Coordinates of C-alpha atoms in Angstrom, one line a residue:
A1 CA 33.7 -42.3 7.9
Q2 CA 31.4 -39.4 7.1
G3 CA 32.9 -37.5 4.2
T4 CA 33.4 -33.8 4.1
D5 CA 35.0 -33.5 0.7
P6 CA 32.4 -32.6 -1.9
T7 CA 34.6 -34.1 -4.6
D8 CA 34.4 -37.5 -2.9
I9 CA 30.7 -37.4 -2.4
L10 CA 30.0 -36.0 -5.8
S11 CA 32.0 -38.9 -7.3
R12 CA 29.0 -41.1 -6.6
T13 CA 27.5 -39.4 -9.7
S14 CA 29.2 -37.0 -12.0
L15 CA 25.9 -35.2 -13.0
D16 CA 25.3 -31.9 -11.3
S17 CA 23.2 -30.0 -13.7
D18 CA 22.8 -26.8 -11.7
G19 CA 26.4 -26.6 -10.4
D20 CA 25.4 -26.4 -6.8
H21 CA 27.9 -29.2 -5.8
M22 CA 25.0 -31.6 -5.0
S23 CA 24.4 -34.5 -7.3
D24 CA 21.2 -34.6 -9.3
D25 CA 20.3 -38.0 -8.0
W26 CA 20.7 -36.9 -4.4
E27 CA 18.6 -33.7 -5.0
T28 CA 15.9 -35.7 -6.7
A29 CA 15.8 -38.3 -3.9
H30 CA 15.5 -35.5 -1.3
A31 CA 12.8 -33.5 -3.2
L32 CA 15.1 -30.7 -4.2
D33 CA 15.4 -29.3 -7.7
P34 CA 18.5 -30.5 -9.7
Q35 CA 18.0 -27.7 -12.2
V36 CA 18.2 -24.9 -9.6
D37 CA 21.1 -23.9 -7.4
D38 CA 19.5 -24.3 -4.0
G39 CA 22.6 -25.3 -2.1
D40 CA 22.3 -22.3 0.3
E41 CA 18.6 -22.9 1.1
D42 CA 17.4 -24.5 4.4
P43 CA 13.9 -25.9 3.9
D44 CA 13.7 -27.7 7.3
L45 CA 15.1 -24.6 9.2
D46 CA 17.6 -26.7 11.1
L47 CA 20.4 -24.2 10.4
L48 CA 22.1 -26.6 8.0
T49 CA 22.0 -25.6 4.3
N50 CA 21.0 -28.1 1.7
Y51 CA 24.7 -28.3 0.7
R52 CA 25.7 -29.1 4.3
E53 CA 23.0 -31.7 4.6
Y54 CA 24.4 -33.2 1.4
L55 CA 27.9 -33.3 2.9
W56 CA 26.7 -34.9 6.1
E57 CA 24.2 -37.2 4.4
T58 CA 21.3 -35.8 6.5
D59 CA 17.8 -35.1 5.3
P60 CA 17.2 -31.5 4.1
H61 CA 13.5 -31.8 4.9
D62 CA 13.9 -33.3 8.4
P63 CA 15.4 -31.0 11.1
D64 CA 16.4 -34.0 13.2
S65 CA 17.7 -36.6 10.7
D66 CA 18.8 -39.1 13.3
H67 CA 15.8 -38.6 15.5
D68 CA 17.8 -38.2 18.7
G69 CA 15.8 -35.2 19.8
Y70 CA 18.4 -32.6 18.7
A71 CA 18.3 -30.5 15.6
D72 CA 20.9 -31.3 12.9
G73 CA 22.3 -27.8 12.9
F74 CA 22.6 -27.7 16.7
E75 CA 24.5 -31.0 16.6
R76 CA 26.9 -29.8 14.0
T77 CA 27.5 -26.5 15.7
H78 CA 28.6 -28.4 18.8
G79 CA 30.7 -30.9 16.9
F80 CA 28.3 -33.9 17.0
D81 CA 27.1 -36.1 14.2
P82 CA 23.6 -35.2 13.0
S83 CA 23.3 -38.6 11.2
S84 CA 23.9 -40.7 14.2
A85 CA 21.7 -41.0 17.3
A86 CA 24.4 -42.6 19.3
D87 CA 26.0 -39.4 20.3
A88 CA 22.9 -38.3 22.2
T89 CA 24.0 -40.5 25.1
L90 CA 27.6 -39.3 25.3
D91 CA 28.5 -38.0 28.8
T92 CA 32.0 -36.5 28.8
D93 CA 32.2 -35.5 32.5
G94 CA 30.4 -38.6 33.8
D95 CA 27.7 -36.7 35.7
N96 CA 24.9 -38.8 34.2
L97 CA 23.7 -35.8 32.1
P98 CA 24.3 -36.3 28.4
D99 CA 26.5 -33.7 26.7
L100 CA 23.8 -32.6 24.2
W101 CA 21.2 -32.2 27.0
E102 CA 23.7 -30.1 29.0
L103 CA 24.5 -27.9 26.0
T104 CA 20.8 -27.5 25.2
H105 CA 20.1 -26.2 28.7
G106 CA 23.2 -24.0 29.0
L107 CA 25.2 -26.4 31.2
D108 CA 28.8 -27.4 30.9
P109 CA 29.4 -31.0 29.6
D110 CA 32.9 -30.9 31.0
N111 CA 31.9 -29.9 34.5
P112 CA 30.4 -32.7 36.6
A113 CA 29.5 -30.3 39.4
D114 CA 26.6 -28.7 37.6
A115 CA 24.6 -31.9 38.0
A116 CA 23.9 -30.7 41.6
G117 CA 23.1 -27.1 40.4
N118 CA 19.6 -25.6 40.4
A119 CA 19.3 -23.0 37.7
D120 CA 15.6 -22.3 37.9
G121 CA 15.3 -22.2 41.7
D122 CA 12.5 -24.8 42.0
S123 CA 14.4 -27.0 44.5
L124 CA 15.1 -29.7 41.9
T125 CA 18.8 -30.3 41.0
N126 CA 19.7 -30.3 37.3
A127 CA 20.2 -34.1 37.6
Q128 CA 16.6 -34.5 39.0
E129 CA 15.3 -32.3 36.2
F130 CA 16.9 -34.5 33.7
N131 CA 15.5 -37.7 35.3
A132 CA 12.0 -36.1 35.4
G133 CA 12.2 -34.9 31.9
T134 CA 11.6 -31.3 33.0
N135 CA 13.4 -28.1 31.9
P136 CA 16.1 -27.1 34.3
L137 CA 15.7 -23.5 33.2
L138 CA 11.9 -23.3 33.9
A139 CA 10.5 -23.7 37.4
D140 CA 7.1 -24.7 35.9
T141 CA 7.9 -26.6 32.7
D142 CA 4.3 -27.2 31.6
G143 CA 3.1 -23.8 32.5
D144 CA 0.1 -25.0 34.6
G145 CA 0.8 -22.8 37.6
D146 CA 2.5 -25.4 39.8
N147 CA 6.3 -25.6 39.9
D148 CA 7.9 -28.8 38.9
D149 CA 9.0 -29.7 42.4
V150 CA 5.4 -29.2 43.7
E151 CA 4.0 -31.4 41.0
L152 CA 6.4 -34.2 41.7
A153 CA 5.7 -33.9 45.4
N154 CA 2.0 -34.1 44.7
E155 CA 2.5 -36.9 42.2
T156 CA 1.1 -34.9 39.3
N157 CA 2.8 -34.7 35.9
P158 CA 5.1 -31.7 35.5
L159 CA 5.0 -32.2 31.8
D160 CA 1.2 -32.1 31.4
R161 CA -0.6 -28.8 31.9
H162 CA -3.9 -30.6 32.4
D163 CA -2.6 -32.7 35.3
Y164 CA -2.8 -30.2 38.1
T165 CA -4.1 -29.9 41.7
L166 CA -5.3 -26.3 41.5
V167 CA -9.0 -25.6 42.2
D168 CA -11.7 -25.1 39.6
T169 CA -14.3 -23.0 41.5
D170 CA -16.8 -22.9 38.6
N171 CA -16.3 -26.5 37.5
D172 CA -15.8 -25.5 33.9
G173 CA -12.6 -27.6 33.3
L174 CA -10.4 -24.5 33.5
H175 CA -8.6 -24.1 36.7
D176 CA -8.7 -20.9 38.6
A177 CA -5.1 -19.9 38.2
W178 CA -5.3 -20.2 34.4
E179 CA -8.6 -18.3 34.2
A180 CA -7.3 -15.5 36.3
A181 CA -4.2 -15.2 34.2
Q182 CA -6.3 -15.1 31.0
G183 CA -8.7 -12.5 32.4
L184 CA -11.6 -14.9 32.7
N185 CA -14.1 -15.2 35.6
V186 CA -13.2 -18.0 38.0
G187 CA -16.8 -18.0 39.3
V188 CA -18.6 -18.4 36.0
N189 CA -18.6 -21.3 33.6
D190 CA -17.2 -19.6 30.6
A191 CA -15.5 -22.6 28.9
D192 CA -17.6 -22.2 25.8
D193 CA -17.1 -18.5 25.5
D194 CA -14.6 -17.0 23.1
L195 CA -12.9 -14.1 24.9
D196 CA -10.6 -13.1 22.1
D197 CA -13.0 -13.7 19.2
D198 CA -10.6 -15.9 17.3
G199 CA -13.1 -18.8 16.7
L200 CA -11.7 -21.0 19.5
S201 CA -13.6 -21.4 22.8
N202 CA -11.8 -20.8 26.0
A203 CA -11.8 -24.5 26.6
Q204 CA -10.3 -25.1 23.2
E205 CA -7.6 -22.5 23.9
F206 CA -6.9 -24.2 27.2
A207 CA -6.5 -27.6 25.5
A208 CA -4.3 -26.2 22.8
G209 CA -2.1 -24.2 25.2
T210 CA -3.0 -20.9 23.4
S211 CA -4.1 -17.6 25.0
A212 CA -7.7 -17.0 25.6
S213 CA -7.1 -13.3 25.6
S214 CA -5.0 -13.0 22.4
A215 CA -6.3 -14.3 19.1
D216 CA -2.8 -14.6 17.8
T217 CA -0.8 -16.2 20.6
D218 CA 2.5 -16.5 18.8
G219 CA 2.2 -13.0 17.2
D220 CA 3.0 -14.3 13.7
G221 CA 0.0 -12.5 12.0
Y222 CA -2.2 -15.5 11.7
S223 CA -5.0 -16.2 14.2
D224 CA -4.8 -19.3 16.4
S225 CA -7.9 -20.9 14.9
F226 CA -6.5 -20.4 11.3
E227 CA -3.2 -22.0 12.2
L228 CA -4.9 -25.0 14.0
A229 CA -7.3 -25.5 11.1
Q230 CA -4.3 -25.6 8.7
G231 CA -2.3 -27.9 10.9
Y232 CA 0.3 -25.3 12.0
D233 CA 1.5 -24.5 15.5
P234 CA -0.3 -21.4 17.0
L235 CA 2.5 -21.3 19.7
S236 CA 5.4 -20.9 17.3
A237 CA 6.0 -17.9 15.1
A238 CA 8.6 -19.8 13.2
D239 CA 6.0 -21.7 11.1
A240 CA 5.0 -18.4 9.6
L241 CA 8.4 -18.5 7.8
L242 CA 8.0 -22.1 6.4
D243 CA 8.1 -22.5 2.7
F244 CA 7.8 -26.2 1.9
D245 CA 7.7 -25.9 -1.9
Q246 CA 10.5 -23.3 -1.9
D247 CA 8.6 -21.0 -4.2
G248 CA 9.5 -17.8 -2.2
M249 CA 6.0 -17.5 -0.7
T250 CA 5.5 -18.7 2.9
D251 CA 3.1 -21.6 3.4
L252 CA 0.6 -19.8 5.7
W253 CA 0.5 -16.9 3.3
E254 CA -0.3 -19.2 0.5
L255 CA -3.0 -21.0 2.5
A256 CA -4.5 -17.6 3.5
H257 CA -4.7 -16.6 -0.1
G258 CA -6.0 -19.9 -1.6
L259 CA -2.7 -21.0 -3.1
N260 CA -1.0 -24.4 -2.7
P261 CA 2.0 -24.5 -0.3
N262 CA 3.0 -27.8 -2.0
N263 CA 3.1 -26.5 -5.5
A264 CA 5.9 -24.2 -6.5
S265 CA 4.4 -23.4 -9.9
D266 CA 1.8 -21.2 -8.4
A267 CA 4.4 -18.6 -7.7
A268 CA 4.3 -17.6 -11.3
G269 CA 0.5 -17.6 -11.4
D270 CA -1.6 -14.5 -11.5
V271 CA -4.9 -15.3 -9.7
D272 CA -6.3 -11.8 -10.0
H273 CA -5.1 -11.3 -13.6
D274 CA -3.5 -7.9 -12.8
G275 CA -0.3 -8.7 -14.6
V276 CA 1.6 -9.2 -11.3
S277 CA 2.6 -12.7 -10.3
N278 CA 1.6 -14.2 -7.0
H279 CA 5.2 -14.2 -5.9
D280 CA 5.6 -10.5 -6.7
E281 CA 2.4 -9.8 -4.8
F282 CA 3.8 -11.6 -1.8
L283 CA 7.0 -9.5 -1.9
A284 CA 5.0 -6.3 -2.4
G285 CA 2.6 -7.1 0.5
T286 CA -0.4 -6.9 -1.8
N287 CA -3.4 -9.3 -2.2
P288 CA -3.0 -11.8 -5.1
L289 CA -6.8 -12.2 -5.1
I290 CA -7.6 -8.5 -5.9
A291 CA -6.5 -6.6 -9.0
P292 CA -6.0 -3.0 -7.8
A293 CA -5.0 0.1 -9.7
G294 CA -1.8 0.3 -7.7
D295 CA -0.2 -3.0 -8.8
G296 CA -1.0 -3.4 -12.4
G297 CA -4.8 -3.8 -12.5
T298 CA -7.6 -1.4 -13.1
G299 CA -9.6 -2.0 -9.9
S300 CA -9.8 -0.1 -6.7
T301 CA -7.0 0.2 -4.1
D302 CA -5.6 -3.2 -3.1
Q303 CA -7.4 -4.4 0.0
G304 CA -5.1 -7.4 0.7
G305 CA -2.5 -7.1 3.3
G306 CA -0.3 -9.7 1.7
N307 CA 2.5 -10.7 4.0
G308 CA 1.5 -8.1 6.6
G309 CA 1.7 -4.8 4.8
T310 CA -0.9 -2.2 4.3
D311 CA 0.3 -1.0 0.8
G312 CA 1.7 2.1 2.3
L313 CA -1.6 3.3 3.8
P314 CA -1.7 4.7 7.4
D315 CA -2.1 2.1 10.1
Q316 CA -1.9 3.9 13.4
D317 CA -2.5 0.8 15.6
M318 CA 0.0 -1.3 13.5
D319 CA -2.4 -4.2 13.3
G320 CA -1.8 -4.9 9.6
M321 CA -5.1 -3.3 8.5
P322 CA -5.1 0.3 7.0
D323 CA -7.0 2.9 9.1
S324 CA -9.3 3.7 6.1
W325 CA -10.2 0.0 5.7
E326 CA -11.0 -0.4 9.4
T327 CA -13.1 2.8 9.4
D328 CA -15.0 1.6 6.2
H329 CA -15.7 -1.7 7.9
A330 CA -16.8 -0.4 11.3
L331 CA -13.6 -1.5 13.0
N332 CA -11.5 0.6 15.4
P333 CA -8.3 2.0 13.8
E334 CA -6.9 2.6 17.2
D335 CA -7.4 -0.9 18.6
P336 CA -4.8 -3.5 17.4
A337 CA -6.7 -6.3 19.1
D338 CA -9.5 -6.2 16.5
S339 CA -7.3 -7.6 13.9
A340 CA -7.7 -11.1 15.5
R341 CA -11.4 -10.9 16.2
D342 CA -14.1 -12.5 14.0
F343 CA -17.2 -10.4 14.1
D344 CA -19.1 -12.2 11.5
Y345 CA -18.3 -15.7 12.9
D346 CA -17.0 -17.2 9.6
R347 CA -13.8 -18.4 11.3
L348 CA -11.7 -15.8 9.5
S349 CA -10.2 -13.1 11.7
N350 CA -10.6 -9.5 10.6
L351 CA -7.0 -9.5 9.5
D352 CA -7.6 -12.7 7.5
E353 CA -10.6 -11.0 5.9
Y354 CA -8.5 -8.0 5.0
R355 CA -5.8 -10.2 3.4
L356 CA -8.4 -12.1 1.4
G357 CA -10.3 -9.0 0.3
K358 CA -13.4 -10.2 2.1
E359 CA -16.0 -8.4 4.2
P360 CA -15.4 -8.7 8.0
N361 CA -19.1 -7.9 8.7
T362 CA -21.2 -9.9 6.2
D363 CA -23.9 -7.6 4.7
W364 CA -27.3 -9.3 5.2
I365 CA -30.3 -8.1 3.3
H366 CA -33.7 -7.2 4.9
V367 CA -36.6 -6.7 2.5
P368 CA -40.3 -6.2 3.4
V369 CA -42.9 -8.3 1.5
E370 CA -46.5 -7.8 0.7
G371 CA -48.7 -7.6 3.8
G372 CA -45.9 -6.0 5.8
L373 CA -44.3 -9.3 6.9
P374 CA -40.5 -9.1 6.6
Y375 CA -38.4 -11.8 5.0
I376 CA -34.8 -12.6 4.9
S377 CA -33.1 -12.6 1.5
Y378 CA -29.7 -13.8 0.6
Q379 CA -28.2 -14.7 -2.8
F380 CA -26.5 -18.1 -2.4
S381 CA -23.8 -19.1 -4.8
D382 CA -21.1 -21.8 -5.1
L383 CA -22.6 -23.8 -2.2
Y384 CA -22.6 -27.6 -1.9
T385 CA -25.2 -30.0 -0.5
D386 CA -23.0 -33.0 -0.4
S387 CA -19.7 -31.8 1.1
G388 CA -20.8 -31.6 4.7
R389 CA -19.6 -28.0 4.7
R390 CA -21.9 -26.0 2.5
L391 CA -25.6 -26.1 1.9
F392 CA -26.6 -25.7 -1.7
D393 CA -25.5 -27.0 -5.1
L394 CA -25.7 -25.6 -8.6
N395 CA -28.6 -27.0 -10.6
D396 CA -28.3 -29.0 -13.8
L397 CA -28.3 -25.7 -15.8
G398 CA -25.3 -24.4 -13.8
E399 CA -27.4 -21.7 -12.3
V400 CA -27.1 -20.5 -8.7
A401 CA -29.3 -22.6 -6.4
T402 CA -31.4 -20.5 -4.0
I403 CA -34.4 -20.8 -1.8
K404 CA -37.8 -19.4 -2.8
T405 CA -41.4 -20.0 -2.0
G406 CA -43.0 -22.9 -3.8
S407 CA -43.3 -26.7 -3.6
Q408 CA -40.8 -28.7 -1.5
S409 CA -37.9 -30.3 -3.2
G410 CA -35.5 -30.9 -0.3
Q411 CA -34.3 -29.8 3.1
F412 CA -32.0 -26.9 3.6
S413 CA -30.3 -25.3 6.6
L414 CA -29.3 -21.7 7.5
W415 CA -27.4 -20.1 10.4
I416 CA -29.3 -17.2 11.8
W417 CA -27.7 -14.5 13.9
D418 CA -29.1 -11.4 15.6
K419 CA -26.8 -9.1 17.4
G420 CA -29.5 -8.4 19.9
D421 CA -32.0 -10.9 21.3
W422 CA -34.2 -13.2 19.3
I423 CA -37.7 -11.9 18.7
D424 CA -40.3 -14.4 19.9
G425 CA -42.7 -15.8 17.3
E426 CA -43.1 -18.7 14.9
W427 CA -41.0 -18.7 11.7
G428 CA -43.5 -18.6 8.9
G429 CA -44.0 -21.6 6.6
A430 CA -40.5 -22.4 5.4
V431 CA -38.5 -23.4 8.4
D432 CA -38.4 -24.7 11.9
R433 CA -36.1 -23.0 14.4
S434 CA -33.9 -25.2 16.6
G435 CA -30.7 -24.9 18.6
G436 CA -29.2 -21.6 19.8
D437 CA -29.3 -20.1 23.2
G438 CA -31.5 -17.1 22.9
G439 CA -28.9 -14.7 21.6
H440 CA -26.4 -16.6 19.5
F441 CA -26.5 -19.0 16.6
S442 CA -29.6 -21.0 15.8
R443 CA -30.1 -23.5 13.0
L444 CA -33.2 -23.3 10.8
V445 CA -34.1 -26.6 9.2
A446 CA -36.7 -27.0 6.4
R447 CA -40.0 -28.6 7.5
G448 CA -41.5 -31.5 5.7
G449 CA -44.3 -29.3 4.3
S450 CA -44.0 -26.8 1.6
N451 CA -42.3 -23.5 0.7
Q452 CA -38.9 -24.7 -0.1
Q453 CA -37.3 -25.6 -3.4
Y454 CA -34.1 -25.1 -5.3
G455 CA -34.4 -22.7 -8.1
N456 CA -33.2 -19.4 -9.6
G457 CA -33.4 -15.9 -8.3
G458 CA -33.2 -14.3 -4.9
G459 CA -33.5 -16.6 -1.9
R460 CA -36.4 -16.0 0.4
V461 CA -37.4 -17.3 3.8
S462 CA -40.7 -16.1 5.4
S463 CA -40.6 -14.9 8.9
Q464 CA -42.7 -13.2 11.5
G465 CA -39.7 -11.8 13.4
E466 CA -38.0 -8.6 12.4
R467 CA -34.4 -7.5 12.0
Q468 CA -33.1 -11.1 11.8
R469 CA -29.9 -11.6 9.9
C470 CA -28.9 -14.7 8.0
H471 CA -25.9 -16.0 6.0
P472 CA -25.2 -19.4 4.7
C473 CA -23.6 -22.0 7.0
L474 CA -19.9 -21.9 6.0
W475 CA -18.7 -25.1 7.8

């Protein structure tokens, strides 16, 4: 039988170095620290502490140890065994609805009459909802605009938001009801647009189930594109609390600040050398990448929002970015929505840029040259030619690789962006223009002729257009 006496379980080994009533062998086998009293922690967020997981012989890093579809803590709360999948089929009242399913959906496992009930008013009984795999508390389980009973009648899948019968007037793959709910135009193909400026197109938002009108669908402080890029769920705010390495810093915060969520030792590190550990910066809501005067350094005011704070500075729109920082960077301190936008198209939201101490509007340089022709200058650094993500490498001397006029030694690419329209005209000598749609991104690729080489100094690309802006391709 499952044991509940810690003395019996601990007798398997007498060694418990940290005195947390969990044996060292068990802690080591389950990726816990036998030198730290972590019995009250809950790394898998299943509402069972490590100590309770130890008693019940469940996995402290798996919220559903028996893989029966119900969280360990939920099973224990209702008197079921989280280490056995067999109890997932128990049906005390004989209504063909498993007890755990009924408890999950607010029904009574001792009352067979509720099988005929209809809690969500979609004309399907609770028993029919169970058989269909739909939620008896939601009339439209998949949120596609068709109620479950309508989808079953039309032989579409009530669990697949992309299996629907609604019309798509503009044939952009986004059905009209969803577009209308998101504030999109049902008569215009806007699948490739990005209404909320979070780095995801409307079509990508539709596929991911995220909001096309809110850059942070789950409201956890991290943009949808950032969460998806890092493998987290943009529909669940709970993952903003995850701390896999149990170092006291949440995983998403670590990723946003260049730390390793799988390495607990970086909690004691001090990236910005300001005398304050990364962990203390997390607790204080400051940026571990910037050494400000206010948290032990000698620099300027901390510009990192840490875990959501603004270091005590006024933030009237409560978007996590201080009013002064927004004003300095041409943002609107009265518009909370701009925290999730990405004005410089580097796939970091303005809030992410604030947290990382970066510029939300990259500063391009425009310098005239002899003869009155303008050219675009940018200092490239720490860029890679062979990673598939960045463009330039350091030369053998370790100096910054840049572009300048001279003999050809290789191809290069730039992303060019003009906030107005492109100015017609050939690009001089160095590059060919390709791609783009007349007002957005366009890639410039080196010709096979001359005028490109890797070398030192300020990068330069000749051009006959004016007021063009460039920055290195960042992905």
